[in-house]
Tab-separated table of C-alpha atoms in Angstrom:
chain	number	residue	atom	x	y	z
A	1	UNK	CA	58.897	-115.902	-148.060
A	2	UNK	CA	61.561	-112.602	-147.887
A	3	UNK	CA	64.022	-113.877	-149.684
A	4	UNK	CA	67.924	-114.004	-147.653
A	5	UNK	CA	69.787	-111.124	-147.485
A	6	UNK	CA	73.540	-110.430	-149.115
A	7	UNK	CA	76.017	-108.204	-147.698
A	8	UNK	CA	79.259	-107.166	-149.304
A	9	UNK	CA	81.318	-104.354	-147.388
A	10	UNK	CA	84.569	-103.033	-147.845
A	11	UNK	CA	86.833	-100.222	-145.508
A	12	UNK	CA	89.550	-98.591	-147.635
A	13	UNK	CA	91.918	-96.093	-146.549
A	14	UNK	CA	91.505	-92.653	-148.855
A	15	UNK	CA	93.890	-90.348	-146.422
A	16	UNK	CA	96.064	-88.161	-149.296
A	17	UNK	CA	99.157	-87.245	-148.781
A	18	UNK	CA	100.588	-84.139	-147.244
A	19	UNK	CA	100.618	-80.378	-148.217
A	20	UNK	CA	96.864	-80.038	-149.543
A	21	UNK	CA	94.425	-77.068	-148.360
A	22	UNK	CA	91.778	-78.917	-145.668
A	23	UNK	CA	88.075	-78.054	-145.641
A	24	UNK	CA	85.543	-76.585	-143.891
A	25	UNK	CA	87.074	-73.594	-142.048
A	26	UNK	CA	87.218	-69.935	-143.112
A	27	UNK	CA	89.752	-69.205	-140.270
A	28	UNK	CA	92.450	-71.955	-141.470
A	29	UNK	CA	95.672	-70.817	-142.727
A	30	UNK	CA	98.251	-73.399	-143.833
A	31	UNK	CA	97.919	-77.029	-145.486
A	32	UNK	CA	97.677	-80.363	-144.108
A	33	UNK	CA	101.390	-81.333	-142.694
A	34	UNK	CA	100.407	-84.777	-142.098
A	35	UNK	CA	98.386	-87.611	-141.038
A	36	UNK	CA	96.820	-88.213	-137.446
A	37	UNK	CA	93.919	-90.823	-138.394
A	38	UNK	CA	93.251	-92.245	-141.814
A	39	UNK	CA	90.300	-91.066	-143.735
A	40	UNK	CA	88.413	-94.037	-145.041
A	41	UNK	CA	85.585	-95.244	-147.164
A	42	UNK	CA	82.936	-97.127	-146.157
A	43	UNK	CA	81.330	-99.545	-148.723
A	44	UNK	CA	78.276	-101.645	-147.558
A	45	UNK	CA	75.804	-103.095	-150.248
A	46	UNK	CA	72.883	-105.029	-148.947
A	47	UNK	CA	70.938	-107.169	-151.750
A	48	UNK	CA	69.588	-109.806	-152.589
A	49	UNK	CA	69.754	-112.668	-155.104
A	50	UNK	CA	67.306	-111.347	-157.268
A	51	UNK	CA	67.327	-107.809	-156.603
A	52	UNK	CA	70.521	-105.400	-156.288
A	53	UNK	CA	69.620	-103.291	-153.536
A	54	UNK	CA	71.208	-100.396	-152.736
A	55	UNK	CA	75.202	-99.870	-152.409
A	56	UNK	CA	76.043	-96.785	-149.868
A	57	UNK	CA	79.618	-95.444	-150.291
A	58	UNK	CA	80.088	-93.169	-147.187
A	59	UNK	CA	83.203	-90.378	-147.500
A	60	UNK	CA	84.978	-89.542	-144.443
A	61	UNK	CA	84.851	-85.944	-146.295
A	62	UNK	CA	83.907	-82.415	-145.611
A	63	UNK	CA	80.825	-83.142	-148.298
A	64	UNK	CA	80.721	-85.057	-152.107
A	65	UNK	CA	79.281	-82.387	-154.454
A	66	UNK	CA	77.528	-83.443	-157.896
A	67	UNK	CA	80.453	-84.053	-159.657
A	68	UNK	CA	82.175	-86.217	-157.079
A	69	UNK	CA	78.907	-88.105	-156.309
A	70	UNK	CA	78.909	-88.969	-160.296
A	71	UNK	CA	82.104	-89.911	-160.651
A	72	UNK	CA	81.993	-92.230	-157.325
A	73	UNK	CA	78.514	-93.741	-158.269
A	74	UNK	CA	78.996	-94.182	-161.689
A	75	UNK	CA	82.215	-95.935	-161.069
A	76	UNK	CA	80.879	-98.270	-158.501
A	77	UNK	CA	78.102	-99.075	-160.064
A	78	UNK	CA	79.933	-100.429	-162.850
A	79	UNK	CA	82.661	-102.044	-160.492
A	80	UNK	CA	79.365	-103.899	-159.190
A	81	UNK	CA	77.313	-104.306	-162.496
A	82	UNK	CA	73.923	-102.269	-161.069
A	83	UNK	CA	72.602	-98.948	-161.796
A	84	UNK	CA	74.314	-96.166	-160.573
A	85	UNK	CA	70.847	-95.054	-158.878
A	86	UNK	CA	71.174	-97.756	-156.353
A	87	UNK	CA	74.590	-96.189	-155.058
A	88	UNK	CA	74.470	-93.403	-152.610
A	89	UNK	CA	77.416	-90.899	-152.009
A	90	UNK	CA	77.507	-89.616	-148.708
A	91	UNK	CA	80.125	-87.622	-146.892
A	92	UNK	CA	80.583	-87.452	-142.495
A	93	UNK	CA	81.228	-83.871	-142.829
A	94	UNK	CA	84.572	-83.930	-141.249
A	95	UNK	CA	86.378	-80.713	-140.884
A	96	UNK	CA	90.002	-82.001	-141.323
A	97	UNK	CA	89.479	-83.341	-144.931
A	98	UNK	CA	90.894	-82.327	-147.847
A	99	UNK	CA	88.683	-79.132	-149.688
A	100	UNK	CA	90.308	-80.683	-152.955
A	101	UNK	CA	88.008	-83.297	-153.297
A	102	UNK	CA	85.161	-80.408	-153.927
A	103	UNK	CA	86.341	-77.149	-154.523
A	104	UNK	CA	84.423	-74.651	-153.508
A	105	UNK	CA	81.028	-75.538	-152.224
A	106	UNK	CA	79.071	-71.856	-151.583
A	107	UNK	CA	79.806	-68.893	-153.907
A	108	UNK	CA	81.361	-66.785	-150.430
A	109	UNK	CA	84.152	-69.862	-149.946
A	110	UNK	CA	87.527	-70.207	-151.339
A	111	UNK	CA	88.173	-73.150	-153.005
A	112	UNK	CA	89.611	-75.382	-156.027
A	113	UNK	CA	88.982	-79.026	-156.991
A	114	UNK	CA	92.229	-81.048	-157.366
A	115	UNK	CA	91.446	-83.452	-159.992
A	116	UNK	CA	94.703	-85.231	-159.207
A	117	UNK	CA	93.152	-85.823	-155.876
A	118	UNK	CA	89.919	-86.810	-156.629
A	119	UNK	CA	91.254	-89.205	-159.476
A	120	UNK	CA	93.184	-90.816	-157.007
A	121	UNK	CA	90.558	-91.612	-154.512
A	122	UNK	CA	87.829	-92.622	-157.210
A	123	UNK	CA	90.696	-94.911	-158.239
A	124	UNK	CA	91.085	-96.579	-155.016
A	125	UNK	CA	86.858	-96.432	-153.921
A	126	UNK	CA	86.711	-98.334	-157.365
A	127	UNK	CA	88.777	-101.163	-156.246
A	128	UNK	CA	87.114	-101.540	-153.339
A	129	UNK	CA	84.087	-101.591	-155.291
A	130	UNK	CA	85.337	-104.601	-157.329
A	131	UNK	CA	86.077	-106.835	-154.306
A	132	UNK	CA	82.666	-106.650	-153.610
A	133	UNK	CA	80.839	-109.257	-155.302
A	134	UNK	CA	83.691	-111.931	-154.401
A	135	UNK	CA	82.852	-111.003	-150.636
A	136	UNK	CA	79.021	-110.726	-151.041
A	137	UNK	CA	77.611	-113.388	-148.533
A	138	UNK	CA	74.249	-113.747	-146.099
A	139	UNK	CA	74.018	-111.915	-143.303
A	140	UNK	CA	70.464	-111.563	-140.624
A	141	UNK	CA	69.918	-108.006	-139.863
A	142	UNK	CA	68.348	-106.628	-136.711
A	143	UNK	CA	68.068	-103.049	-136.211
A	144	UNK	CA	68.742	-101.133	-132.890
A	145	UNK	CA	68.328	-97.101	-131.529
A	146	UNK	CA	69.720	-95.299	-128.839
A	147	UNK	CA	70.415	-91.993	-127.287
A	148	UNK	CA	73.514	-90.118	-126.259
A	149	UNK	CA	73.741	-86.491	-125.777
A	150	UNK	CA	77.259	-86.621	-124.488
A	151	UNK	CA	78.668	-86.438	-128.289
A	152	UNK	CA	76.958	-83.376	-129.425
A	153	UNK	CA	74.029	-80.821	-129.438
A	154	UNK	CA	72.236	-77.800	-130.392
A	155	UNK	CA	75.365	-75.621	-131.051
A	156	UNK	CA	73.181	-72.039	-130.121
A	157	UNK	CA	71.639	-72.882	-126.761
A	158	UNK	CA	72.120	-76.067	-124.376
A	159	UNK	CA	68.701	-76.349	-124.515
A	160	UNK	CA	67.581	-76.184	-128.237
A	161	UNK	CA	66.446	-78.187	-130.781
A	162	UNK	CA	68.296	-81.577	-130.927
A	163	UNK	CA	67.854	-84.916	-131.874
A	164	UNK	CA	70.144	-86.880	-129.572
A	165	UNK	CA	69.132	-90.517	-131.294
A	166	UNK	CA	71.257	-93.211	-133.080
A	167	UNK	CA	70.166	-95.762	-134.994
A	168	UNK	CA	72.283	-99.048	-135.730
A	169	UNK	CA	71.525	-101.943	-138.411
A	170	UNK	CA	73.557	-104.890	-137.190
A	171	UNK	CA	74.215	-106.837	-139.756
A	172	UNK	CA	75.398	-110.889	-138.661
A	173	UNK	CA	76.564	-114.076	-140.600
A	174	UNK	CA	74.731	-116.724	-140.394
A	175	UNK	CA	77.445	-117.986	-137.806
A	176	UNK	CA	76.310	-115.339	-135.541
A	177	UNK	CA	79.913	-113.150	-136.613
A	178	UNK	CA	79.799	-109.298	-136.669
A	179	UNK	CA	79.564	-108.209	-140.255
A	180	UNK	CA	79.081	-104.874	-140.498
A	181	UNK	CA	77.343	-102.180	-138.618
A	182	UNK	CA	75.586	-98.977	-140.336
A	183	UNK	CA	74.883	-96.537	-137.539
A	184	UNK	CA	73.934	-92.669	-137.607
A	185	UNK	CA	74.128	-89.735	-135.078
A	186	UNK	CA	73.684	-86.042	-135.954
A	187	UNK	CA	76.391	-83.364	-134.815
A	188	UNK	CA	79.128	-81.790	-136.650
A	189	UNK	CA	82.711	-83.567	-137.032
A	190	UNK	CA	84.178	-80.091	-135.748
A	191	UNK	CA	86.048	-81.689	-132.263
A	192	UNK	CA	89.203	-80.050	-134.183
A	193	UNK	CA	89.342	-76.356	-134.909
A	194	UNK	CA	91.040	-74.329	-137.565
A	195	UNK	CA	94.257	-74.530	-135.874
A	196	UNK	CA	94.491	-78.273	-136.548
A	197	UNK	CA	96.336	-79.489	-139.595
A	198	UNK	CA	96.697	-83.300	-140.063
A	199	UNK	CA	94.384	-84.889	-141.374
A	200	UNK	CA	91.931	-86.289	-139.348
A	201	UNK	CA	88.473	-88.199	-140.069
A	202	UNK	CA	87.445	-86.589	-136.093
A	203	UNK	CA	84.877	-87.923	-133.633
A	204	UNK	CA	83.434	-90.097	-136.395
A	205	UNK	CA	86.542	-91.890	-137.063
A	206	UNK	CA	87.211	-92.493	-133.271
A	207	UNK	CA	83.761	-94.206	-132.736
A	208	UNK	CA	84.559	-96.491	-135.570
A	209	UNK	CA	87.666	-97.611	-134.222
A	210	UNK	CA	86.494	-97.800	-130.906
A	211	UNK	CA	83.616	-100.128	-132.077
A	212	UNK	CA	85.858	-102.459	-133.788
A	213	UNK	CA	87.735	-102.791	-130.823
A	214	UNK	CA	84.012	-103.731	-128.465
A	215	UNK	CA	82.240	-105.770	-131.590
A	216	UNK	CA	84.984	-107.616	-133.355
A	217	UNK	CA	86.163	-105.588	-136.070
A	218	UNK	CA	83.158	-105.397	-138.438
A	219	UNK	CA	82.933	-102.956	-141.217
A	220	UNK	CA	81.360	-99.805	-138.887
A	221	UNK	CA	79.392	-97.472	-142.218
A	222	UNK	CA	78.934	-93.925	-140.387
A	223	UNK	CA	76.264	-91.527	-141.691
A	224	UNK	CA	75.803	-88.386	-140.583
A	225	UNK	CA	72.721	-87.023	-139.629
A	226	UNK	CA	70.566	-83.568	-139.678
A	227	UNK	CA	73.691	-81.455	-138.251
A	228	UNK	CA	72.861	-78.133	-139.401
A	229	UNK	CA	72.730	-76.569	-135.732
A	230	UNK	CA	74.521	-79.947	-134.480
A	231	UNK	CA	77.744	-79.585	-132.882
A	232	UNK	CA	79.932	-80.588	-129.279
A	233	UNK	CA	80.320	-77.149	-128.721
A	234	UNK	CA	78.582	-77.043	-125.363
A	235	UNK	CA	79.858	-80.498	-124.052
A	236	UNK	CA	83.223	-81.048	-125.442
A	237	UNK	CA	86.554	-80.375	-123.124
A	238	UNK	CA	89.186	-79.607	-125.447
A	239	UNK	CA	89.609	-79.089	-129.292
A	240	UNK	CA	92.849	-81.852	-129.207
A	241	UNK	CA	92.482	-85.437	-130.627
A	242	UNK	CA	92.549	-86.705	-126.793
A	243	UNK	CA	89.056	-84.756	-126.819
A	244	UNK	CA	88.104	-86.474	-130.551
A	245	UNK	CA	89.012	-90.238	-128.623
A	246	UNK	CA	86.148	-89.404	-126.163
A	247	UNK	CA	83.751	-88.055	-127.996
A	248	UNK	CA	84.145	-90.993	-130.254
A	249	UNK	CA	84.152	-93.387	-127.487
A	250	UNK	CA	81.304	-92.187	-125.782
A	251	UNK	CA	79.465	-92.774	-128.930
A	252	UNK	CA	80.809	-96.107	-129.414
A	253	UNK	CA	79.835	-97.367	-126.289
A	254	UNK	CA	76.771	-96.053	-126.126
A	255	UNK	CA	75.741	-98.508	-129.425
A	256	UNK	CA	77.663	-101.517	-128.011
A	257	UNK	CA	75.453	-101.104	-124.781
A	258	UNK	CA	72.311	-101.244	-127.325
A	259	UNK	CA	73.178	-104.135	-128.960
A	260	UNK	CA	74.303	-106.292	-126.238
A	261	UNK	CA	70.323	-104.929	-124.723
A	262	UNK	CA	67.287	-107.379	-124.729
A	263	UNK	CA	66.949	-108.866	-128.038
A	264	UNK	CA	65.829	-106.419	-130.814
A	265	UNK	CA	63.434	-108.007	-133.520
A	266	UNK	CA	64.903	-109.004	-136.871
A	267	UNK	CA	64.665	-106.671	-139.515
A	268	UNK	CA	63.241	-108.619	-142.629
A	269	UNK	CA	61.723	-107.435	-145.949
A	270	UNK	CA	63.402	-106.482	-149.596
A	271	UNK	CA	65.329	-103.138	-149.726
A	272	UNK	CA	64.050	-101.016	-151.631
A	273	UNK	CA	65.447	-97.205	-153.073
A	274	UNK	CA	62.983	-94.426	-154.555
A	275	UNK	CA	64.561	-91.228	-155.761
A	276	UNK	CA	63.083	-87.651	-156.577
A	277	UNK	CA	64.407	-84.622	-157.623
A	278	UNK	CA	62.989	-81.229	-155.706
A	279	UNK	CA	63.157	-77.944	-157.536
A	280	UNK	CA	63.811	-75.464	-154.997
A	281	UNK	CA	64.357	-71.644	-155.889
A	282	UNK	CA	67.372	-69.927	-154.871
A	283	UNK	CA	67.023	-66.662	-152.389
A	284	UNK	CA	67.320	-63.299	-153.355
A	285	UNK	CA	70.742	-61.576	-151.954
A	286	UNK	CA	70.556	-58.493	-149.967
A	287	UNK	CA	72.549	-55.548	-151.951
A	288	UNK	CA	76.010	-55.568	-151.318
A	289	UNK	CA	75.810	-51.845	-149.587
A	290	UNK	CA	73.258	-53.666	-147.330
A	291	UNK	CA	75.041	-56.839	-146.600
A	292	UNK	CA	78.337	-55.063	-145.799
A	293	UNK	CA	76.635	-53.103	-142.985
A	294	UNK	CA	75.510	-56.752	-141.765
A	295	UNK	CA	79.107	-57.347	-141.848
A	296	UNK	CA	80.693	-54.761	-139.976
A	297	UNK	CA	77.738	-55.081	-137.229
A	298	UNK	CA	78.650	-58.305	-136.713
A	299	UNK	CA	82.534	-57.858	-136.596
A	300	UNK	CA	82.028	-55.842	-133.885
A	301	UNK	CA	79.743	-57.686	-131.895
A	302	UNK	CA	82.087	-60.527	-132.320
A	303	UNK	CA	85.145	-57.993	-131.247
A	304	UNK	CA	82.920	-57.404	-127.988
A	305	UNK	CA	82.484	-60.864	-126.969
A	306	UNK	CA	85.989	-61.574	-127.640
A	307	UNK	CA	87.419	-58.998	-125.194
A	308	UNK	CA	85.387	-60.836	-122.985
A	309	UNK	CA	85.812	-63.989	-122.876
A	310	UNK	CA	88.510	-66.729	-124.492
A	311	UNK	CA	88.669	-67.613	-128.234
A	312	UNK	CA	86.731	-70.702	-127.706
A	313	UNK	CA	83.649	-69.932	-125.325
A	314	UNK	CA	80.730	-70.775	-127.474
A	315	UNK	CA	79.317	-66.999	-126.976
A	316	UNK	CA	82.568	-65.813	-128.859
A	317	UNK	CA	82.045	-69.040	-131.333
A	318	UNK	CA	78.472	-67.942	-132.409
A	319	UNK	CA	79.499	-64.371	-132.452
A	320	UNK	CA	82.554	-65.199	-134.885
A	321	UNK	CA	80.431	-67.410	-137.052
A	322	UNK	CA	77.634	-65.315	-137.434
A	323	UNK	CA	80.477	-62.795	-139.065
A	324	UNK	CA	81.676	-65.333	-141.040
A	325	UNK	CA	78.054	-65.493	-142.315
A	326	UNK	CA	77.378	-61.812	-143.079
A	327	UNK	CA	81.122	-61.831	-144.795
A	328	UNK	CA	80.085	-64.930	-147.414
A	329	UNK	CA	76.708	-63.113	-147.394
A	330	UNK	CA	78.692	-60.163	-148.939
A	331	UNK	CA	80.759	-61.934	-150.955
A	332	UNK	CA	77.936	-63.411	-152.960
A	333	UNK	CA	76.340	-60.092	-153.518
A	334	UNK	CA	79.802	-58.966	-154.792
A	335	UNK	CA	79.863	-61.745	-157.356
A	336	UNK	CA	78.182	-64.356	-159.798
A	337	UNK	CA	75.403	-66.124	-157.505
A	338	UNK	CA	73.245	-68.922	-158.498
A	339	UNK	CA	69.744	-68.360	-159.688
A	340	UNK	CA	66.895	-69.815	-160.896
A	341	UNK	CA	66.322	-73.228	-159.111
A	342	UNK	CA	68.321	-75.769	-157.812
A	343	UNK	CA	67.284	-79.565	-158.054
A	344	UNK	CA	67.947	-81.097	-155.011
A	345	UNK	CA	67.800	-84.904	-154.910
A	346	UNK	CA	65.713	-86.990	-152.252
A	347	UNK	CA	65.814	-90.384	-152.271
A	348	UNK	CA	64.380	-93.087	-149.463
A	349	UNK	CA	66.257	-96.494	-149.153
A	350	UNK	CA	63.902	-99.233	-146.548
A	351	UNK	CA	64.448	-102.117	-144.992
A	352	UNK	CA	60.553	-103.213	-144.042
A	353	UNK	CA	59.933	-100.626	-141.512
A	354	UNK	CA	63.194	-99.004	-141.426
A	355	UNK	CA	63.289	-96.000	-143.782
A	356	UNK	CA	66.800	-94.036	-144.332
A	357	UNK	CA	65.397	-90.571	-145.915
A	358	UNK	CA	68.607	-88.653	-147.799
A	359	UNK	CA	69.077	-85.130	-148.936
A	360	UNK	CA	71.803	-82.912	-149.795
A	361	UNK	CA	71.304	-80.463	-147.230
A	362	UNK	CA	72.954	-79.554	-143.787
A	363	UNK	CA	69.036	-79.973	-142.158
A	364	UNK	CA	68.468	-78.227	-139.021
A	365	UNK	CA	67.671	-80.322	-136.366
A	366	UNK	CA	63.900	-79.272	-135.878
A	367	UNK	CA	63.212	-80.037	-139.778
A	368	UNK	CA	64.565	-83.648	-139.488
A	369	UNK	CA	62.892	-84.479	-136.100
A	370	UNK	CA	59.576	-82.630	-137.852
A	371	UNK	CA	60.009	-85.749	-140.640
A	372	UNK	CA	61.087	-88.078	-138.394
A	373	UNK	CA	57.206	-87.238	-136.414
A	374	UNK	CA	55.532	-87.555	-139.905
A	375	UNK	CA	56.937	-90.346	-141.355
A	376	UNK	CA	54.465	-93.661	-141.940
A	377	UNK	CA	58.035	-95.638	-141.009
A	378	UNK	CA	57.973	-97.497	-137.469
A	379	UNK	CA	62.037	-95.934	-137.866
A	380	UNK	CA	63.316	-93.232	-139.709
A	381	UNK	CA	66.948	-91.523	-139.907
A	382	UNK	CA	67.303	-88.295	-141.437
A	383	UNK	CA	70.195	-88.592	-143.194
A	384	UNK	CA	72.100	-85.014	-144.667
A	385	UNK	CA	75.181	-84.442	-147.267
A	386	UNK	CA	74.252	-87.558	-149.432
A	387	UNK	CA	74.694	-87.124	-154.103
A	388	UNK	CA	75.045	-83.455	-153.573
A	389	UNK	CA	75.654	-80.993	-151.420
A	390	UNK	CA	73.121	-77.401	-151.095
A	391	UNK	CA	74.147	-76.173	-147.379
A	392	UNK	CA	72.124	-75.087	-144.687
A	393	UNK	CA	68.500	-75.140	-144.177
A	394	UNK	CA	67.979	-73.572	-140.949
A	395	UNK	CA	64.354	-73.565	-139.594
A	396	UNK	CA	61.951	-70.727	-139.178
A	397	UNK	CA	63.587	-69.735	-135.043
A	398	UNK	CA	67.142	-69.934	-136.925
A	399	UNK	CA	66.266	-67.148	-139.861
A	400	UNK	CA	64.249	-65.439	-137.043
A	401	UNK	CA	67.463	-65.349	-134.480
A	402	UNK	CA	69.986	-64.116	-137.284
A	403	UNK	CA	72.457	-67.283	-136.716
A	404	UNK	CA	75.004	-68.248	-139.174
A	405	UNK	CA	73.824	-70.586	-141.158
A	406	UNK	CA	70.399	-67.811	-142.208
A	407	UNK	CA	73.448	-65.897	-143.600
A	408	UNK	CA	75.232	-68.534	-146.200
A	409	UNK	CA	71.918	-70.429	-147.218
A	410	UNK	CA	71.120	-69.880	-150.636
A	411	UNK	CA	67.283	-70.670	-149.882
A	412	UNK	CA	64.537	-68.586	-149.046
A	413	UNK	CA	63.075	-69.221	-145.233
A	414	UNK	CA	59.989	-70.973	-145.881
A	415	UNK	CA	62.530	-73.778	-148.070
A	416	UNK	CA	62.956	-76.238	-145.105
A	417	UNK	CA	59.022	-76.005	-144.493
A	418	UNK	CA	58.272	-77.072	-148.433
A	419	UNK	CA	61.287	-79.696	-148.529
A	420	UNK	CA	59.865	-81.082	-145.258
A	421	UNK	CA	56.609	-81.393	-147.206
A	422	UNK	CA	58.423	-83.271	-150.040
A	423	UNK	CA	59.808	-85.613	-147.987
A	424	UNK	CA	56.837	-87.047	-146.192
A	425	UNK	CA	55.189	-86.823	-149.437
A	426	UNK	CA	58.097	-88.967	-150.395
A	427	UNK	CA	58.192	-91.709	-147.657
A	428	UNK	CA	54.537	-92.292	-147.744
A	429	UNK	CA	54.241	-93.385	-151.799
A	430	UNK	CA	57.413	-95.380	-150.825
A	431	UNK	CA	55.806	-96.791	-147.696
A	432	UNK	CA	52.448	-97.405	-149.997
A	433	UNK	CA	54.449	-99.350	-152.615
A	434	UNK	CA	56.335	-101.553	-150.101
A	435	UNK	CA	53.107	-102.176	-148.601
A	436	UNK	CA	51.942	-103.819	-152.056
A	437	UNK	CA	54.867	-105.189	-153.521
């Protein structure tokens, strides 16, 4: 007999306070002013009496690098008495987020960590933590997946590579109550531009709240998916928060549509967490005489397209981002790069036949649907910018087309073919020892 399952989950507001650099955006000038919507974290630990699961603490945060994801999972692991390798750090990606939390994350970015601001919001994601076990309780879980495409999508072509899916683990007391909700989708938090500077925790944010208002205010845990090449650029309306609300509801109603839908079969069995560490070499730099050459071709093409057309039509986007790419591109062959290897860590989390696969990376869409295809799970979510963070990994067609992301990896092109490997390697020796234990 599976034995019950325990939930414990916590929201907790993390939003610092004004006049701090935000994240994410080379073209940003200024600090945050203010406050438009909270940043939160999300705490959900599923368990059971005699085994302590896996705790996921999810960031409404541009990303959690090592040393953040240490200092948050070593914390709340003690706050909860289990091993810090059954807590996962992951961040929504959210563009109007404080860069303090990280520093910089890419040797081409401007950056520095605030260790006043981290310190504060380990302080408070620690006493979340510690409310935990008072709250931990049964729940019955039943899982649920959908599609939207009106929230985001392949952000080179309207057509490309996209994996318009959600899933949802609904998570009820055994009085039939909302608990909590742990859903996923796959585009970039990038509704609001550069110009914007309040914080802001974007379309994420917005679906959460929106779903507490359809459900009955349950804890809503948002991870974010394989967004590499993800983003509303070709179906949003505006770059305002009005345009953030609707993004975020049509998300929102799209899962409360699912799980009011025929009945969806409980999802049973003991969770269960593998981890595994890839070592991955880090790409060779063109010389900085080549790479500014890339740069100035690319400042002018971008120059073209925007005496053409207005600063946001997504031919001027790619052709401004793709410059932004050859200009970090030169900066790291002007200075210190990393070399060697990097370990990048993997881990798989299941529910019976629901997997949750986790990397570091900013996955192109192709190389998450590609282990998605391959996995021996009846459901798997991709899951990116979880204990870590290692930037893009564009597919093969991205390096080919010369897009942004090509430009700031720090892999080599055939790295999202062998970590595609390791992760189906991966999820079928975790599938294999479910199947046994």
């Amino acid at each position: 007999m599976t034995a019950a399952l325990l939930l414990a989950a916590q929201d907790v507001r993390i939003t610092p306070g004004p006049g701090h650099p935000l994240g994410g955006y080379l073209a940003r000038h200024g600090v945050a002013t203010g406050t438009h919507d909270d940043l939160e974290a999300s705490l959900i630990w599923l368990s059971t009496e005699d085994d302590p699961g896996v705790l996921w603490v999810a960031l409404d945060a541009l990303a959690v690098d090592a040393g953040l994801t240490r200092t948050l999972a070593d914390a709340v692991a003690a706050a909860v008495g289990i091993d810090p390798a059954r807590v996962l750090v992951c961040a929504s990606h959210t563009h109007s987020g404080p860069e303090g939390w990280t520093g910089p994350l890419h040797p081409g970015l401007p950056g520095q960590r605030d260790a006043g601001l981290v310190g504060r919001m380990a302080e408070t994601v620690t006493g979340a933590a510690l409310r935990l076990r008072a709250c931990r309780g049964r729940v019955r879980a039943r899982w649920h997946a959908g599609s939207t495409e009106a929230v985001g999508g392949n952000r080179y072509r309207p057509d490309g590579p996209h994996d318009t899916s959600f899933g949802v683990l609904e998570l009820r007391r055994d009085d039939g109550s909302p608990a909590a909700l742990l859903f996923d989708y796959a585009s970039h938090p990038t509704v609001l531009g550069p110009d914007n500077l309040t914080w802001s925790a974007d379309w994420p944010g917005a679906t959460r709240r929106e779903l507490a208002a359809l459900i009955g205010q349950p804890v809503a845990v948002f991870l974010q998916g394989a967004a590499g090449d993800a983003s509303s650029r070709f179906v949003r309306r505006g770059r305002d928060h009005a345009e953030v609300r609707t993004l975020g509801g049509h998300l929102a109603t799209s899962i409360a549509r699912t799980l009011a839908a025929a009945s969806s079969p409980a999802a049973t069995g003991p969770i269960r967490v593998s981890r595994s560490a890839l070592h991955l070499p880090y790409r060779d730099v063109p010389s900085l005489e080549d790479s500014l050459e890339l740069r100035h071709s690319a400042e002018r093409e971008w120059q073209r397209e925007l005496a053409g057309h207005g600063e946001d039509h997504p031919a001027v986007r790619i052709a401004q981002t793709r410059y932004e790419g050859c200009a970090m591109l030169a900066a790291m062959a002007a200075t210190d790069r990393p070399t060697g290897c990097a370990e990048v860590p993997v881990s798989v989390v299941s529910l019976g036949e629901i997997a949750w696969l986790h990397t570091p990376f900013e996955l192109f869409a192709s190389l998450g649907l590609r282990i998605r295809r391959g996995s021996p799970f009846r459901h798997t979510r991709v899951i990116g910018y979880t204990d870590g963070y290692l930037g893009y990994l564009p597919d093969a067609e991205g390096h080919r087309n010369g897009v942004y992301e090509s430009y700031v990896t720090l892999f080599e092109p055939d790295a999202g073919d062998v970590l595609v490997e390791h992760c189906l390697k991966l999820l079928l020796a975790h599938h294999a020892t479910r199947r046994r234990s």
